Amino acid sequence: MGFKSLLIYIFLLTPFFSYSAVWKSEKTWTEETQKDFSAWMVKEWRKDFFSRKKLSDGSPNIFYGLRLDCADTVYSSKIIFSYYNKYHFAINDPTGGKKLITNEMNRWDKLPEEQRITAFLKLIYNLVSTKSLPNDTYPVALNPKIISPGMVILTTKKNHHSWTIKNIFDTGIPHLIFNSTVGAYSSLNLQERKSWPNGDWVFEDDATPAGSAGIRNWKPQAFISDPEWKVPGYSEDQYKMKPSAWRKNLESMLKIKEESTSNRLKRLVENVCNDIKQRSEAVKEASQFIADNKVSCLNEADFDTYSTPSRDKRLADEFISLKEAYREALTNKDFSDEALIAQLHKIFPQPQDKISVETKAMPAQPVAGNSLCVIKYHSSKSGLDTSIDMAELKRRLFSKTLSSNPNDPEEVRFGEQKVTKDTCPSWGSLELNWNE
Amino acid sequence: MNKKIVIRLTFILFAFAALLFLIFIGKKEKTTNLATLDTKPSERLPEKAIAKPVESLTKKPLPKGNTDMRLKVVEDCLQKKWEFSNLTQLKDQILLSESITEESIELENIHFTNINKENYRAQIISTDGRKELRLFKVLADGLPEVVELPSADRINPDSTTLAKYIDWGAVHWHQIQRKLKTALGNTLMIETIDSQVEKLDYHLATGTSLHCLTTECQCK
């Protein structure tokens, strides 16, 4: 026994004295970390990250079931990467405290590690928002050697939205993973799109550095508490161009090879269709919430969660991008996919006209053989499910008959009929505007 | 080592462990019980009615935007670093308070301590005309833990609701992030973050930017 037994006693008692961090970090976040982070984002960050119960190796997904809004999604990408790769993680305390929020927090040291990381994430979700992102990130130069997966896109405060860059293809097109406002009924799936967002929307109201919009990178650990302009790599490039040119400039700067016209159109169709499906899910979630909670009018917080004005604005932007690409393709006569032309013609019968003019002249579009992206909504009035295609949805969207108001029944949300009597209170502007 | 010594050693070690446990762990504050707070919001109010105001603030009231200091910093920066073709005009525009055409508060962080010496932080986030109140209790680790508020109180709270949660008499730190707009040819934007003069971050944009942190400025 003797000295040996003393060591054993000390070993056995050690857990009483020790604090456990959320995870034990072995590496600090530096500029070099960006390469590891980019590689991880391309490989691991996906829209079902929080909705799949098992990982590809069959092990349980400890992050299954977490519900995230857009800023939560952005922060999660960095936290989860840091957790899996044992990097130090730190952000500024959004409540104005001097202490950083880090993985060294020992508030949950009685929990096993898997529960500590989810408890940490839940704390972060309660603290962060698009308002805190400017303090933890900085705007980057428009340089193909700099812009990379793992970076973040932030809008101005007016539109308060953010995206993660999962990948950037050789064509200069990004693969973005993001989410919108979520409630208890929201899908666990994140959202995705394969195009840069509309610069007019990203920089709306403030296209200056003060707006904090554009592509931003995480501050290296050594500069985490410094103002953004002190971080090496800080650049105001993005504010020196017109917001309307931001997307095109990005694409042309980042592309290594040309995207074929046919692929471009198919990608943009996919973006529109994704947005339509996500909107459809959001509308159904609102109906479900109202039915389950037996409320006739939503309160302001629930109204904010289930209304869709930003989503509808983004959908309008996607339609406009598709129309512009289609018009350009017709002008250049550089694609000959007859089936696709017929499908697009159903949506845009007068491609040379402004979308509002075209929509006015457009008759109702029934589902047909050349329909794209057919979805169903439930009409509470008739008690039936109704199918609607991309062309008809576009017609209703740009004739302003779709409703972003979550108190409206599905047939009104989808523009089948206009609301006749609106007795519920409404918050914020629900009017759809677009730039063409 | 005989059995007696082993028993004594074990006893001493356990006593030592218990002592350390009491010192380091026993003192730790409990995590805010959100479930309880959810249903009884008024019971967790930081006893604001009997809170003592923080001494430093009773002597020196919180600056409301701290205009003089703010303008002084901008003036210094303009004189030292700003290479603007019409410096005087620009400076006059900024320094004239009436040239500020719009001011909007975007974020407020309010730190206060109640009579039980519990620290709380309130955050008022303004987005597109909508205000959201968030309340946090500062735990023993010096970091915040959310205090759930009923949604009716959380969204667009009026001054009565704010007073229900914020002990204005016991505020010891108040940070205001605001945006000022003034016109000079193209719109000149100034965004400031004020907190009792300790941090001032400016963004001016007329194609060039000026940033200041306290008195250190950089023109980009």
XYZ file of C-alpha atoms in Angstrom:
656
model
C 0.000 0.000 0.000
C 1.854 3.127 1.202
C 2.448 5.840 -1.425
C 0.599 3.818 -4.055
C -2.612 3.818 -2.013
C -2.315 7.571 -1.453
C -2.176 8.113 -5.231
C -5.240 5.926 -5.698
C -7.164 7.948 -3.109
C -6.196 11.202 -4.795
C -7.177 9.778 -8.187
C -10.557 8.673 -6.849
C -11.187 12.069 -5.301
C -10.114 14.050 -8.369
C -13.649 14.327 -9.848
C -14.749 16.220 -6.731
C -12.206 18.956 -7.386
C -12.252 19.276 -11.175
C -14.408 21.453 -13.419
C -15.303 20.258 -16.862
C -15.334 22.661 -19.766
C -17.992 22.193 -22.438
C -15.248 20.478 -24.365
C -11.515 20.378 -23.935
C -9.872 22.471 -26.627
C -6.424 21.685 -27.952
C -6.128 24.306 -30.681
C -6.833 28.018 -30.925
C -8.777 29.630 -33.750
C -6.403 31.358 -36.121
C -6.524 32.477 -39.726
C -5.201 29.041 -40.705
C -8.197 27.389 -39.079
C -10.302 28.719 -41.922
C -8.984 25.984 -44.232
C -10.005 23.212 -41.817
C -13.330 24.889 -41.251
C -13.985 25.227 -44.996
C -13.231 21.552 -45.594
C -15.556 20.549 -42.742
C -18.372 22.756 -44.029
C -18.180 21.252 -47.516
C -18.226 17.706 -46.151
C -20.370 17.805 -43.027
C -22.685 20.824 -42.974
C -26.009 19.831 -44.510
C -29.634 20.724 -44.370
C -30.550 17.595 -42.382
C -27.808 18.217 -39.801
C -30.363 18.578 -36.997
C -33.091 16.356 -38.429
C -31.265 13.057 -38.992
C -31.331 10.740 -36.020
C -28.159 8.906 -36.968
C -24.890 9.973 -38.507
C -23.527 8.299 -41.632
C -21.435 5.923 -39.481
C -24.589 4.756 -37.664
C -23.861 6.519 -34.389
C -26.625 8.650 -32.840
C -26.723 12.334 -33.807
C -26.425 14.218 -30.517
C -27.669 17.391 -32.227
C -30.905 15.818 -33.436
C -33.989 17.860 -32.598
C -32.406 21.274 -32.015
C -34.476 24.085 -33.517
C -32.527 27.017 -34.901
C -33.305 30.374 -36.429
C -30.980 32.014 -38.953
C -28.396 33.427 -36.515
C -28.465 30.217 -34.429
C -27.640 28.284 -37.600
C -24.670 30.509 -38.346
C -23.228 30.233 -34.825
C -23.938 26.487 -34.692
C -21.746 25.835 -37.722
C -18.735 27.316 -35.947
C -19.480 25.821 -32.540
C -20.064 22.295 -33.789
C -16.983 22.390 -36.002
C -14.930 23.631 -33.039
C -16.396 20.908 -30.812
C -15.648 18.043 -33.185
C -12.159 19.319 -33.989
C -11.195 20.430 -30.482
C -10.744 24.097 -31.360
C -11.157 26.822 -28.807
C -14.413 28.721 -29.299
C -15.104 32.246 -28.128
C -17.608 34.959 -28.941
C -18.354 38.287 -27.348
C -21.097 38.314 -24.756
C -24.051 39.829 -26.642
C -25.528 41.167 -23.394
C -22.601 43.564 -23.053
C -20.601 41.659 -20.426
C -16.828 41.878 -20.569
C -16.257 38.130 -20.242
C -16.222 36.087 -23.397
C -18.596 33.190 -23.934
C -16.296 30.232 -24.501
C -16.128 26.459 -24.512
C -14.313 26.791 -21.164
C -17.621 27.514 -19.410
C -18.096 25.013 -16.607
C -21.706 25.677 -15.780
C -22.732 22.202 -16.890
C -19.797 20.256 -15.505
C -22.033 17.717 -13.826
C -23.469 16.666 -17.172
C -21.849 14.211 -19.568
C -20.031 15.857 -22.491
C -22.790 15.200 -25.035
C -25.282 17.024 -22.861
C -22.844 19.813 -22.072
C -22.464 20.726 -25.738
C -26.231 20.811 -26.352
C -26.763 22.861 -23.163
C -24.069 25.255 -24.407
C -25.771 25.528 -27.802
C -29.118 26.266 -26.166
C -27.536 29.057 -24.121
C -25.995 30.487 -27.287
C -29.392 30.360 -29.048
C -30.850 32.433 -26.213
C -28.083 35.007 -26.488
C -27.239 35.547 -30.136
C -29.105 37.183 -32.982
C -28.241 38.862 -36.259
C -27.428 41.902 -34.071
C -24.580 40.054 -32.358
C -22.981 38.793 -35.592
C -21.251 42.106 -36.450
C -19.329 41.866 -33.153
C -18.014 38.373 -33.846
C -17.269 38.725 -37.556
C -15.723 41.228 -39.970
C -16.331 42.089 -43.652
C -13.850 40.484 -46.046
C -12.223 41.558 -49.277
C -13.762 40.519 -52.568
C -10.948 38.179 -53.416
C -11.289 34.573 -54.629
C -8.404 33.563 -52.380
C -10.241 34.849 -49.337
C -13.940 34.117 -49.736
C -14.479 30.524 -48.698
C -16.925 28.061 -47.129
C -17.609 28.690 -43.442
C -17.995 32.417 -43.942
C -21.256 34.141 -43.276
C -23.573 36.414 -45.248
C -25.414 39.017 -43.223
C -28.083 41.483 -44.321
C -28.579 44.953 -42.928
C -30.610 45.304 -39.767
C -33.707 46.095 -41.807
C -33.939 42.562 -43.130
C -32.103 40.826 -40.239
C -31.205 37.609 -42.014
C -28.057 35.512 -42.312
C -26.744 32.486 -44.195
C -23.790 30.099 -43.887
C -21.670 29.411 -46.959
C -21.452 25.628 -47.199
C -19.595 25.529 -50.488
C -18.558 27.608 -53.465
C -18.708 25.784 -56.791
C -16.240 26.280 -59.657
C -18.911 28.341 -61.381
C -18.753 30.963 -58.615
C -22.142 29.860 -57.294
C -22.454 29.215 -53.561
C -24.328 26.517 -51.725
C -25.930 28.284 -48.769
C -27.422 26.610 -45.702
C -29.650 28.734 -43.497
C -32.901 28.865 -41.619
C -35.742 31.277 -40.891
C -37.708 32.083 -37.783
C -38.725 28.871 -36.067
C -41.456 27.807 -33.694
C -42.286 24.572 -31.963
C -43.999 23.347 -35.126
C -41.201 24.163 -37.527
C -39.400 21.493 -39.492
C -36.062 20.305 -38.137
C -34.601 20.610 -41.628
C -32.528 23.660 -42.426
C -33.005 25.443 -45.747
C -30.674 25.697 -48.701
C -30.184 27.673 -51.888
C -27.641 27.665 -54.648
C -27.171 31.323 -55.535
C -25.960 34.485 -53.889
C -28.829 36.466 -52.383
C -30.031 39.653 -54.034
C -27.611 42.472 -53.162
C -30.425 45.030 -53.093
C -32.005 43.040 -50.270
C -28.747 42.245 -48.461
C -27.662 45.893 -48.344
C -31.148 47.444 -48.173
C -31.232 50.790 -46.353
C -27.508 50.908 -45.604
C -24.872 49.934 -48.156
C -22.080 51.356 -45.985
C -19.759 49.605 -43.509
C -22.130 50.733 -40.751
C -24.786 48.435 -42.188
C -22.541 45.408 -41.459
C -24.018 43.580 -44.453
C -22.275 41.301 -46.940
C -19.850 38.415 -46.651
C -18.142 38.262 -43.276
C -15.605 35.992 -41.648
C -15.234 34.989 -38.009
C -12.767 37.057 -36.036
C -9.605 35.152 -35.137
C -9.330 34.516 -31.424
C -6.584 37.075 -30.920
C -8.881 39.832 -32.239
C -12.187 38.677 -30.835
C -12.629 41.704 -28.561
C -11.292 44.249 -31.023
C -13.491 46.348 -33.283
C -13.872 44.799 -36.718
C -11.708 47.372 -38.467
C -8.698 46.276 -36.413
C -8.912 42.663 -37.595
C -6.343 41.759 -40.265
C -8.211 41.157 -43.492
C -10.925 43.707 -42.732
C -12.049 45.215 -46.021
C -14.639 47.660 -47.269
C -14.574 46.321 -50.842
C -18.177 45.225 -50.685
C -19.394 48.730 -49.902
C -17.633 50.270 -52.869
C -20.013 48.804 -55.431
C -23.701 49.173 -56.122
C -25.723 46.603 -54.163
C -27.426 45.589 -57.410
C -24.007 44.632 -58.828
C -22.829 42.701 -55.751
C -24.168 39.293 -56.788
C -22.887 39.457 -60.391
C -19.498 40.733 -59.256
C -19.172 37.895 -56.772
C -20.080 35.267 -59.320
C -17.714 36.526 -61.979
C -14.875 36.989 -59.496
C -15.210 33.510 -57.980
C -15.858 31.465 -61.093
C -13.181 29.205 -62.473
C -15.362 27.798 -65.227
C -18.528 28.914 -66.986
C -21.847 27.472 -65.961
C -23.817 26.246 -68.964
C -27.054 28.112 -69.633
C -29.079 24.946 -69.208
C -27.480 24.176 -65.829
C -27.955 27.747 -64.720
C -31.649 27.683 -65.527
C -32.125 24.292 -63.848
C -30.322 25.529 -60.731
C -32.478 28.640 -60.548
C -35.624 26.562 -61.056
C -34.462 24.357 -58.162
C -33.969 27.455 -55.977
C -37.483 28.710 -56.713
C -38.928 25.265 -56.094
C -37.062 24.934 -52.772
C -38.435 28.294 -51.668
C -41.977 27.299 -52.685
C -41.765 24.020 -50.757
C -40.308 25.743 -47.699
C -43.062 28.355 -47.825
C -45.646 25.620 -48.140
C -44.243 23.915 -45.019
C -44.254 27.225 -43.120
C -47.909 27.848 -44.021
C -48.899 24.350 -42.905
C -46.983 24.799 -39.628
C -48.942 28.005 -38.951
C -52.272 26.242 -39.659
C -51.266 23.384 -37.381
C -50.231 25.763 -34.612
C -53.529 27.651 -34.805
C -55.569 24.422 -34.871
C -53.706 22.778 -31.971
C -53.754 25.862 -29.780
C -57.328 26.743 -30.697
C -56.544 30.431 -31.149
C -58.460 32.695 -33.481
C -55.761 35.381 -33.629
C -52.030 34.968 -33.024
C -50.276 37.152 -30.488
C -47.385 39.306 -31.673
C -44.604 36.811 -30.921
C -46.388 33.929 -32.680
C -47.393 36.243 -35.505
C -43.719 37.060 -35.995
C -42.780 33.378 -35.950
C -45.360 32.217 -38.480
C -45.718 35.195 -40.846
C -43.745 35.008 -44.100
C -43.076 38.515 -45.511
C -39.285 38.040 -45.775
C -39.682 34.554 -47.168
C -42.153 35.842 -49.778
C -39.774 38.650 -50.685
C -36.952 36.145 -51.178
C -39.245 33.988 -53.308
C -40.037 37.020 -55.485
C -36.287 37.674 -55.845
C -35.703 34.070 -56.916
C -38.435 34.323 -59.574
C -36.869 37.541 -60.870
C -33.412 35.913 -61.063
C -34.880 33.002 -62.995
C -36.720 35.310 -65.357
C -33.581 37.378 -66.003
C -31.550 34.252 -66.744
C -34.297 32.947 -69.033
C -34.529 36.237 -70.919
C -30.749 36.343 -71.307
C -30.708 32.755 -72.573
C -33.389 33.532 -75.149
C -31.540 36.646 -76.279
C -28.243 34.790 -76.617
C -29.965 31.773 -78.183
C -27.508 29.513 -76.409
C -29.707 26.715 -75.150
C -31.953 24.265 -76.895
C -33.618 22.241 -74.151
C -37.158 22.232 -75.611
C -38.790 20.707 -72.525
C -37.245 23.307 -70.254
C -38.209 26.118 -72.637
C -41.840 24.926 -72.548
C -41.791 24.738 -68.751
C -40.294 28.215 -68.435
C -42.661 29.644 -71.040
C -45.585 28.558 -68.860
C -44.117 30.637 -66.015
C -42.857 33.561 -68.066
C -45.041 33.895 -71.169
C -43.708 37.399 -71.945
C -40.053 37.228 -70.892
C -39.138 40.581 -72.426
C -41.729 42.448 -70.340
C -41.476 43.555 -66.744
C -42.756 40.897 -64.388
C -45.689 43.034 -63.245
C -46.794 43.662 -66.849
C -46.388 40.005 -67.745
C -48.343 38.891 -64.672
C -51.241 41.223 -65.411
C -51.697 39.662 -68.833
C -51.337 36.113 -67.533
C -54.431 33.893 -67.227
C -54.761 31.415 -64.338
C -52.394 28.486 -64.898
C -53.821 25.024 -64.306
C -51.492 22.115 -63.532
C -50.451 20.565 -66.856
C -47.778 18.370 -68.419
C -45.280 21.215 -68.546
C -45.862 22.275 -64.932
C -42.911 22.639 -62.606
C -42.869 22.152 -58.844
C -46.460 21.143 -58.113
C -47.476 21.481 -54.458
C -50.733 21.049 -52.557
C -52.489 23.202 -50.012
C -55.592 22.467 -48.005
C -58.625 24.665 -48.424
C -60.558 24.871 -45.189
C -63.516 26.289 -47.084
C -63.951 23.418 -49.518
C -62.259 20.834 -47.294
C -60.218 19.722 -50.310
C -56.544 19.697 -51.238
C -55.716 21.879 -54.225
C -52.672 21.470 -56.470
C -50.828 24.487 -57.753
C -47.728 24.746 -59.949
C -44.843 27.197 -60.107
C -46.448 29.241 -62.890
C -49.701 29.803 -61.000
C -47.895 30.543 -57.761
C -45.772 33.115 -59.588
C -48.937 34.691 -61.052
C -50.536 34.959 -57.615
C -47.330 36.200 -55.949
C -46.746 39.060 -58.392
C -50.431 40.003 -58.513
C -50.086 40.348 -54.727
C -52.805 37.846 -53.884
C -50.589 35.568 -51.745
C -50.900 36.374 -48.070
C -47.992 36.505 -45.594
C -50.438 36.801 -42.699
C -50.380 33.642 -40.537
C -53.924 34.266 -39.276
C -55.297 33.665 -42.769
C -56.484 30.206 -43.822
C -54.368 28.257 -46.319
C -56.519 29.127 -49.341
C -55.859 32.815 -48.593
C -52.165 32.253 -47.829
C -51.905 30.668 -51.288
C -53.942 33.379 -52.993
C -56.920 31.253 -54.017
C -59.135 33.958 -52.575
C -58.597 37.287 -50.940
C -59.386 37.656 -47.289
C -62.838 39.152 -46.851
C -62.808 40.095 -43.177
C -59.628 40.631 -41.187
C -60.420 41.179 -37.553
C -57.067 40.067 -36.126
C -54.292 42.517 -35.328
C -51.276 42.504 -37.605
C -47.665 43.593 -37.001
C -45.016 44.873 -39.378
C -45.391 45.481 -43.066
C -46.720 42.500 -44.988
C -46.723 44.258 -48.324
C -44.634 42.629 -51.022
C -42.246 44.853 -52.943
C -39.594 43.806 -55.402
C -36.769 45.286 -57.463
C -36.463 44.275 -61.066
C 1.367 1.406 6.870
C -1.023 -0.200 9.330
C -4.814 -0.182 9.100
C -5.251 2.667 11.567
C -3.061 4.995 9.521
C -4.945 4.103 6.351
C -8.286 4.846 8.025
C -6.994 8.150 9.406
C -5.549 9.136 6.028
C -8.855 8.308 4.330
C -10.741 10.371 6.886
C -8.418 13.346 6.416
C -8.666 13.140 2.646
C -12.442 13.004 2.724
C -12.584 15.920 5.152
C -10.262 17.893 2.880
C -12.337 16.970 -0.142
C -15.543 17.993 1.625
C -13.981 21.316 2.600
C -12.879 22.022 -0.957
C -16.250 20.921 -2.222
C -17.965 23.428 0.042
C -15.589 26.216 -0.891
C -15.627 25.782 -4.653
C -18.822 23.969 -5.552
C -21.186 24.584 -2.680
C -21.090 28.314 -3.331
C -22.068 27.967 -6.975
C -25.318 29.644 -7.811
C -28.096 27.487 -9.112
C -28.961 27.800 -12.762
C -32.101 29.837 -13.253
C -35.079 27.551 -13.177
C -36.791 28.534 -16.367
C -39.838 26.373 -15.823
C -40.646 28.146 -12.582
C -39.891 31.548 -14.013
C -42.087 30.880 -16.977
C -45.200 30.529 -14.923
C -44.434 33.077 -12.233
C -42.651 35.998 -13.837
C -43.376 38.476 -11.070
C -41.771 36.301 -8.396
C -38.366 36.488 -9.991
C -38.256 40.229 -10.366
C -35.025 41.562 -8.959
C -36.752 43.385 -6.122
C -36.279 46.699 -7.828
C -38.440 48.682 -5.440
C -35.952 48.329 -2.623
C -32.788 48.229 -4.649
C -30.025 50.656 -3.784
C -28.825 52.841 -6.634
C -25.195 52.330 -7.529
C -23.142 55.118 -6.007
C -21.170 56.130 -9.056
C -24.327 56.676 -11.002
C -26.021 58.763 -8.440
C -23.094 61.154 -8.708
C -22.763 60.959 -12.475
C -26.003 60.326 -14.372
C -25.875 58.155 -17.439
C -24.987 60.109 -20.530
C -27.752 60.195 -23.100
C -25.719 59.544 -26.179
C -22.923 61.627 -24.772
C -23.011 64.084 -27.612
C -20.115 66.301 -26.525
C -17.651 63.475 -26.089
C -18.856 61.816 -29.254
C -18.396 64.931 -31.317
C -15.046 65.661 -29.719
C -13.741 62.300 -30.815
C -14.995 62.783 -34.349
C -13.514 66.272 -34.445
C -10.142 65.013 -33.259
C -10.199 62.281 -35.798
C -11.173 64.588 -38.607
C -8.381 66.978 -37.767
C -5.747 64.304 -37.402
C -6.527 61.756 -40.043
C -9.399 62.561 -42.346
C -8.259 63.708 -45.724
C -11.451 65.192 -46.992
C -11.491 67.827 -49.684
C -14.010 69.932 -47.858
C -12.996 69.218 -44.318
C -14.515 72.297 -42.750
C -17.880 71.713 -44.294
C -17.902 68.077 -43.291
C -16.847 68.896 -39.779
C -19.467 71.605 -39.426
C -22.126 69.263 -40.639
C -21.203 66.644 -38.108
C -20.667 69.017 -35.266
C -23.939 70.808 -35.730
C -26.386 68.764 -33.807
C -29.243 70.075 -35.934
C -27.672 68.437 -38.964
C -28.570 65.086 -37.489
C -31.725 64.255 -39.345
C -32.495 60.868 -37.955
C -31.597 58.996 -34.854
C -32.697 55.474 -34.131
C -31.750 53.340 -31.184
C -31.070 49.803 -32.306
C -29.877 48.011 -29.217
C -29.646 48.733 -25.530
C -27.847 46.676 -22.913
C -28.796 47.602 -19.373
C -26.959 46.110 -16.409
C -28.344 46.434 -12.900
C -27.950 44.896 -9.461
C -30.770 44.273 -7.037
C -30.700 44.560 -3.255
C -29.703 40.910 -2.937
C -26.631 41.774 -5.012
C -27.912 39.691 -7.879
C -26.851 40.998 -11.245
C -29.309 41.208 -14.088
C -28.990 42.337 -17.682
C -31.804 43.560 -19.848
C -31.501 43.855 -23.582
C -33.862 45.855 -25.772
C -33.513 44.941 -29.412
C -35.236 47.177 -31.949
C -35.776 45.826 -35.437
C -37.846 47.528 -38.086
C -40.137 49.195 -35.568
C -40.458 46.111 -33.384
C -38.946 46.006 -29.907
C -37.975 42.872 -28.053
C -37.064 42.746 -24.379
C -34.720 40.038 -23.183
C -33.782 39.528 -19.551
C -30.775 37.646 -18.207
C -29.576 36.768 -14.757
C -25.816 36.840 -14.330
C -24.713 33.592 -12.706
C -21.709 32.956 -10.498
C -19.495 32.470 -13.549
C -20.167 36.096 -14.543
C -22.091 35.064 -17.631
C -25.769 35.466 -18.449
C -28.569 32.911 -18.239
C -31.840 33.734 -19.932
C -34.888 34.530 -17.827
C -37.989 33.538 -19.772
C -40.557 36.315 -20.096
C -44.199 35.967 -21.116
C -44.413 36.822 -24.812
C -46.891 39.641 -24.092
C -44.173 41.345 -22.009
C -41.313 40.397 -24.330
C -42.567 41.947 -27.547
C -43.011 45.731 -27.805
C -42.957 46.350 -24.048
C -44.204 49.760 -22.929
C -42.464 51.731 -20.192
C -44.610 50.138 -17.459
C -43.608 46.665 -18.629
C -39.956 47.681 -18.845
C -40.118 49.036 -15.306
C -41.515 45.696 -14.182
C -38.285 43.996 -15.192
C -35.631 46.715 -15.131
C -34.628 48.415 -11.927
C -33.782 51.760 -13.490
C -32.599 53.103 -10.140
C -29.951 50.403 -9.829
C -28.484 50.543 -13.322
C -24.697 50.561 -13.305
C -24.039 50.187 -17.022
C -26.081 51.249 -19.995
C -24.908 50.717 -23.541
C -26.822 52.260 -26.403
C -26.194 51.441 -30.010
C -27.766 54.058 -32.199
C -27.671 55.228 -35.730
C -27.494 58.874 -36.651
C -28.027 60.178 -40.117
C -27.004 63.500 -41.473
C -26.881 64.853 -44.973
C -23.853 66.108 -46.844
C -24.258 65.721 -50.570
C -24.706 62.005 -50.437
C -26.136 60.725 -47.212
C -23.507 60.569 -44.549
C -24.064 57.799 -42.079
C -22.731 57.802 -38.570
C -23.268 54.849 -36.330
C -22.225 55.013 -32.733
C -22.020 52.644 -29.850
C -21.958 54.533 -26.592
C -21.427 53.242 -23.147
C -20.459 55.812 -20.616
C -17.734 57.145 -22.868
C -15.663 53.993 -22.603
C -16.303 52.810 -26.106
C -17.093 54.823 -29.176
C -17.130 53.171 -32.508
C -17.925 55.320 -35.502
C -18.651 54.429 -39.021
C -18.807 57.319 -41.400
C -19.386 56.637 -44.993
C -18.936 58.884 -47.942
C -16.896 56.405 -49.895
C -14.341 56.468 -47.127
C -14.814 55.321 -43.568
C -13.727 56.646 -40.266
C -13.579 54.387 -37.261
C -12.797 55.430 -33.735
C -12.438 53.475 -30.576
C -12.174 55.873 -27.657
C -9.641 58.321 -29.070
C -7.821 55.995 -31.405
C -9.087 56.498 -34.916
C -8.490 54.955 -38.277
C -9.529 56.237 -41.660
C -10.048 53.615 -44.327
